[in-house]
Short mmCIF file of C-alpha atoms in Angstrom, two decimals:
data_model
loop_
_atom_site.label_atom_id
_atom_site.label_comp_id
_atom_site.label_asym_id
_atom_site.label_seq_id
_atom_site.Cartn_x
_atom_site.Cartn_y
_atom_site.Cartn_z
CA UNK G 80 96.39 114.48 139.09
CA UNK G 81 98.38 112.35 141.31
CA UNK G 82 95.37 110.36 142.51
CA UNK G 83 94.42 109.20 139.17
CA UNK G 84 97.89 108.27 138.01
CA UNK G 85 98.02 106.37 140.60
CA UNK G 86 94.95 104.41 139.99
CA UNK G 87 96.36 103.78 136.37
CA UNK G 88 99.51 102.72 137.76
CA UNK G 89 98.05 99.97 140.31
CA UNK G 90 95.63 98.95 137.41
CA UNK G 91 97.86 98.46 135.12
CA UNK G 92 100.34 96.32 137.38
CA UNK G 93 97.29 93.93 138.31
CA UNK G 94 96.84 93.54 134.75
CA UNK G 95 99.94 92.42 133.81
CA UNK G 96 99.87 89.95 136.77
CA UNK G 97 96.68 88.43 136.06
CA UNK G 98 98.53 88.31 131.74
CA UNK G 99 101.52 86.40 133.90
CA UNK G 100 99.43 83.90 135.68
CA UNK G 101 97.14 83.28 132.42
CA UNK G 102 100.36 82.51 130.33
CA UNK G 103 102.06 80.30 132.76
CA UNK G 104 99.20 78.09 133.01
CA UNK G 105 98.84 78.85 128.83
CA UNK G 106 102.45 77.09 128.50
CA UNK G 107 102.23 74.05 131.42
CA UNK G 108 98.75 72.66 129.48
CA UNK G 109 99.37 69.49 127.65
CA UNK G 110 99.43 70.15 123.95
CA UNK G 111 96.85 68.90 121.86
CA UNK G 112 97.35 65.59 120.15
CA UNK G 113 95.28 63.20 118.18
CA UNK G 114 93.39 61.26 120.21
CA UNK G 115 93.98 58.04 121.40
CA UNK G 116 92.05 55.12 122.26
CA UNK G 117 91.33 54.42 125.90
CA UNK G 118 93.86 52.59 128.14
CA UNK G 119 91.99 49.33 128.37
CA UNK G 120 91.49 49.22 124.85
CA UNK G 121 94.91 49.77 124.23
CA UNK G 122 95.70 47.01 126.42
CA UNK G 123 93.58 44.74 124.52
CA UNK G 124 95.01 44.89 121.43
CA UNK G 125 96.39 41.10 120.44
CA UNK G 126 95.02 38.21 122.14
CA UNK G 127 95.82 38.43 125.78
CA UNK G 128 98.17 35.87 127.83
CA UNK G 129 95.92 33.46 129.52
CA UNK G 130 97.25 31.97 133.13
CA UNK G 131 97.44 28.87 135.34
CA UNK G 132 98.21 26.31 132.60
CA UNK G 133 101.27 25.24 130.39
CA UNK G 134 99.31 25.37 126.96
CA UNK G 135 96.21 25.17 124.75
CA UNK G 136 95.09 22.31 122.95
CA UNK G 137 92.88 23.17 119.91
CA UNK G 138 90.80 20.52 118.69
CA UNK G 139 89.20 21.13 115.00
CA UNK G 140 86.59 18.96 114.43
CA UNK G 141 85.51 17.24 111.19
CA UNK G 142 81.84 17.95 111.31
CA UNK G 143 81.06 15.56 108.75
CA UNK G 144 81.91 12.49 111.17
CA UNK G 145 80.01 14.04 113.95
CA UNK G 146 76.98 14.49 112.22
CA UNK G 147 77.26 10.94 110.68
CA UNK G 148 78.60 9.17 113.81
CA UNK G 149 75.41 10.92 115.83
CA UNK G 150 73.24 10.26 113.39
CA UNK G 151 69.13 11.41 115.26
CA UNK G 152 71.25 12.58 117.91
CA UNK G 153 73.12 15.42 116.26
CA UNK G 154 73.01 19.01 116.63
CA UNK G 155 70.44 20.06 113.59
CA UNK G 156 72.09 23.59 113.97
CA UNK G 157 75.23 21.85 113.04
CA UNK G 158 73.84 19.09 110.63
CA UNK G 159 71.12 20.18 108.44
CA UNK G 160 71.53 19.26 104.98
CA UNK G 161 72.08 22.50 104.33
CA UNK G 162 75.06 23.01 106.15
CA UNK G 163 78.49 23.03 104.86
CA UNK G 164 80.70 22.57 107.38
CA UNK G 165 84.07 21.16 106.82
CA UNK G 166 86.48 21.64 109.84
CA UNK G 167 84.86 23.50 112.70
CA UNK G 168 85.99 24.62 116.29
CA UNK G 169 85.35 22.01 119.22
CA UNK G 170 87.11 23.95 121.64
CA UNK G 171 90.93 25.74 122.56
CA UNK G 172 91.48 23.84 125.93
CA UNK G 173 94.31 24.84 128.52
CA UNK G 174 96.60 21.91 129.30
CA UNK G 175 99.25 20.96 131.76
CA UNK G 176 102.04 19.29 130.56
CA UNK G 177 100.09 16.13 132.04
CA UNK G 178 96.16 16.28 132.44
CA UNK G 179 94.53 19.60 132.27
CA UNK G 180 91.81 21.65 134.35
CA UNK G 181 88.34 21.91 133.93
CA UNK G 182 85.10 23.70 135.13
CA UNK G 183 87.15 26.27 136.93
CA UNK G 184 85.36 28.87 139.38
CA UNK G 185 84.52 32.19 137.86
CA UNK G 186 83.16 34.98 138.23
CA UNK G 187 81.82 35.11 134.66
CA UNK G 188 78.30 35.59 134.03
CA UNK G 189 76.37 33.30 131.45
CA UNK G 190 77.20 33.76 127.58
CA UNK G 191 75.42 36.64 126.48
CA UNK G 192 73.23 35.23 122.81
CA UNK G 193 74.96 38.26 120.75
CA UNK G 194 78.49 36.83 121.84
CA UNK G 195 77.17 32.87 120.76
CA UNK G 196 76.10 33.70 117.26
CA UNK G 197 79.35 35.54 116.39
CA UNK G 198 81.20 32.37 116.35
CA UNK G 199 78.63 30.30 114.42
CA UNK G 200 81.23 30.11 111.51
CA UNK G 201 83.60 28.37 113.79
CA UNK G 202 81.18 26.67 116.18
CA UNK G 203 78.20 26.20 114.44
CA UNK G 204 76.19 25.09 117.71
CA UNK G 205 75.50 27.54 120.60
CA UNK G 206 75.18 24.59 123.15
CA UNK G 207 78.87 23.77 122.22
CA UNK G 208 80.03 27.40 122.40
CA UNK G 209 78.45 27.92 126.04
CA UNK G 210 79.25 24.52 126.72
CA UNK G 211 83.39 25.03 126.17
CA UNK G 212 83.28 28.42 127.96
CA UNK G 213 81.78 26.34 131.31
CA UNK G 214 84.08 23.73 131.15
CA UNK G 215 87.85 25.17 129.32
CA UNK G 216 87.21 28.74 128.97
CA UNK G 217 86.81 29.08 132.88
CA UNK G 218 90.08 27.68 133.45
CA UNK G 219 92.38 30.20 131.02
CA UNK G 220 92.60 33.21 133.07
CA UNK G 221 90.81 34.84 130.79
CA UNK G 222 87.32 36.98 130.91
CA UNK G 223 84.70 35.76 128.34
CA UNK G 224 85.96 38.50 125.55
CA UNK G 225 89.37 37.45 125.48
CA UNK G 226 89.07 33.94 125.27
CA UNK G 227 86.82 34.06 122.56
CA UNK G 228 89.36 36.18 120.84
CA UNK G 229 92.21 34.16 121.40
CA UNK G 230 90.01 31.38 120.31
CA UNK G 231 89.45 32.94 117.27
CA UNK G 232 93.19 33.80 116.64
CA UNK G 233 93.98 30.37 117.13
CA UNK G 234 91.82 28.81 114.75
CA UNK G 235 92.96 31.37 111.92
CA UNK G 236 96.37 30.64 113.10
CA UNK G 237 96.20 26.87 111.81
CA UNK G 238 95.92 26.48 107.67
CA UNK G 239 93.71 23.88 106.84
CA UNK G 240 95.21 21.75 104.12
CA UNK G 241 93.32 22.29 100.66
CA UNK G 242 92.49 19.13 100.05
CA UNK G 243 90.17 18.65 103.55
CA UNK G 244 88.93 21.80 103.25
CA UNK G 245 85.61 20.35 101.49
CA UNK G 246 85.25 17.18 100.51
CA UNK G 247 82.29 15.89 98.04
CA UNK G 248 82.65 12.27 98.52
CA UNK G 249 83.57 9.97 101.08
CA UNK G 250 87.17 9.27 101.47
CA UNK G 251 89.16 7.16 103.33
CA UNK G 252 92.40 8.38 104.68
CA UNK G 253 95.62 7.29 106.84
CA UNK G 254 95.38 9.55 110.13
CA UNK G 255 99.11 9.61 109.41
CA UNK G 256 98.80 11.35 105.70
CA UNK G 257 96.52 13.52 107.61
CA UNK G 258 98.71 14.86 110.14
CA UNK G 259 101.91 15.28 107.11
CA UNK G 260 99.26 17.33 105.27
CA UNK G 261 98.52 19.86 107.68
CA UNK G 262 102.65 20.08 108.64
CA UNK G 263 102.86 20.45 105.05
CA UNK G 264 100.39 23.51 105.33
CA UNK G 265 101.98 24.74 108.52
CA UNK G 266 105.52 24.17 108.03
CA UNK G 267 106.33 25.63 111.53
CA UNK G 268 104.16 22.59 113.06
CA UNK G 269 106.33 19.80 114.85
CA UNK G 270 105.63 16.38 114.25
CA UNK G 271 104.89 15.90 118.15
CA UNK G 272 102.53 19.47 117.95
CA UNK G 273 99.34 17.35 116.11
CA UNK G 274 97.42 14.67 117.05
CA UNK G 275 94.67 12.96 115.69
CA UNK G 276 91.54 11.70 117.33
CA UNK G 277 89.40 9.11 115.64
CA UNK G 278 86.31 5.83 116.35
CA UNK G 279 86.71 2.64 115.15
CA UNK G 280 85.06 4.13 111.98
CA UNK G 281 85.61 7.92 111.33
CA UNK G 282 88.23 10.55 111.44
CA UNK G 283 86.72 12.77 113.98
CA UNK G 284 89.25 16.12 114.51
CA UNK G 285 92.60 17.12 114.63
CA UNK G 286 94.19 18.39 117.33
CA UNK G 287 97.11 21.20 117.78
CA UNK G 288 99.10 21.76 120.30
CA UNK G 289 99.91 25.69 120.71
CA UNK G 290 101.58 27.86 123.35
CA UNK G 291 99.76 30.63 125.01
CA UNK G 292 100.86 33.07 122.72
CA UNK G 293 99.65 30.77 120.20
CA UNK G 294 102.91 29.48 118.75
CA UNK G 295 102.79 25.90 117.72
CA UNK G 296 104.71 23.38 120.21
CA UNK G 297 105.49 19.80 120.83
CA UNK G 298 103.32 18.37 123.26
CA UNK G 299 104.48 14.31 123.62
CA UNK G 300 101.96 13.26 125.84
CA UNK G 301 98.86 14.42 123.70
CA UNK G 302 100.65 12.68 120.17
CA UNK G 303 100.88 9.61 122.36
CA UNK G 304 97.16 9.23 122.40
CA UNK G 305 96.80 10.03 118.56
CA UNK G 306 94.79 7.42 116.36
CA UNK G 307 96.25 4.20 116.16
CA UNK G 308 94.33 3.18 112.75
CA UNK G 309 95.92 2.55 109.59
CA UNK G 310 92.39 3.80 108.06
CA UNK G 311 89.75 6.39 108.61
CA UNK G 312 86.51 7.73 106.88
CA UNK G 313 86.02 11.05 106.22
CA UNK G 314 82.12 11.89 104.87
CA UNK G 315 81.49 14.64 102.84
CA UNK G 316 80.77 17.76 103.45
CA UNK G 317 76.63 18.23 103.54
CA UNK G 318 74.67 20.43 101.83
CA UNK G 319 76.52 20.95 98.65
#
């Protein structure tokens, strides 16, 4: 009988051993948690920090003047009579405190057509879109999905004023009433943070001055070159 206690002796210590080793690895495992997005994604959340400039410019353009001022030459994607486009993107450009780059080298490949057409509401003209990746978007420090998306962010940072927001008839305006009404709508806005650009005829876009985490900021040399006119036309909005 002593050869078969034995047996049951050794098998039961090897048991327990193997029970030991099974529970210590049991209790060092990670506990379960909800699961969370990947790393990269996580990392994307917010617009990201661009690099290698001091800010952006963004430059909202009244699309009504371009379409007038270009008259055969205009984008028909932009102005058909049947589109209604008020204020639209030209383009969130990086700046140094003087001049600013342009047509930097990347890496980047083309614009893909599914990443165009989801800015059509804010750039209603894939040429432009492409064309202000080539020549700004290249020089933020950004990849292709991030600029767009700080792009976007800044434009729905900035509250257009009510009153420009459509416009049935032609009016004439003071660039300077302008510029008060969108502080007025953006009341963290300094006077030296806006700008406006216009011809000898039209009011053609407003420009903001915002920091790379899209904050609004002075910029004195860009309000230096605002519109010097006492008067400017703005043409209605088409297609209503």
């Amino acid at each position: 009988m002593r050869g078969p206690l034995r047996l049951a002796a050794i098998a039961g210590l090897v048991a327990a051993a193997f029970f030991l080793v099974w529970w210590d690895q049991r209790a060092g495992a990670p506990t379960e948690t909800a699961a969370q997005p990947p790393k990269a994604d996580r990392q994307r959340a917010g617009p990201q920090l661009g690099s290698g400039f001091d800010f952006y410019l963004l430059s909202l353009s009244w699309s009504p003047s371009y379409c007038e001022a270009e008259g055969q030459e205009a984008n028909r994607q932009q102005c058909g009579s049947d589109r209604p486009y008020g204020f639209v993107v030209h383009g969130l450009w990086p700046q140094f405190e003087q001049g600013f780059p342009e047509n930097c080298a990347t890496g980047e490949p083309d614009l893909a057509s599914q990443t165009v057409r989801r800015f059509y509401e804010l750039m209603p003209s894939a040429g432009l879109i492409r064309h202000q990746w080539r020549k700004h978007g290249t020089c933020s420090g950004l990849d292709q999905r991030d600029y767009f998306a700080t792009l976007r962010a800044a434009h729905d940072k900035v509250a257009v004023p009510e009153e420009f927001r459509s416009l049935d008839a032609y009016r004439t305006v003071a660039p300077g009433a302008v510029e008060d009404a969108f502080r007025r709508a953006n009341p963290m806005l300094p006077a030296q943070g806006i700008t406006i650009a216009c011809d000898e005829r039209y009011l053609r876009e407003v420009r903001i001055c915002l920091t790379k985490e899209l904050a609004f900021r002075p910029c004195p040399a860009i309000d230096r070159r605002s519109c010097r006119s006492t008067a400017a036309i703005m043409p209605p909005v088409r297609g209503r």
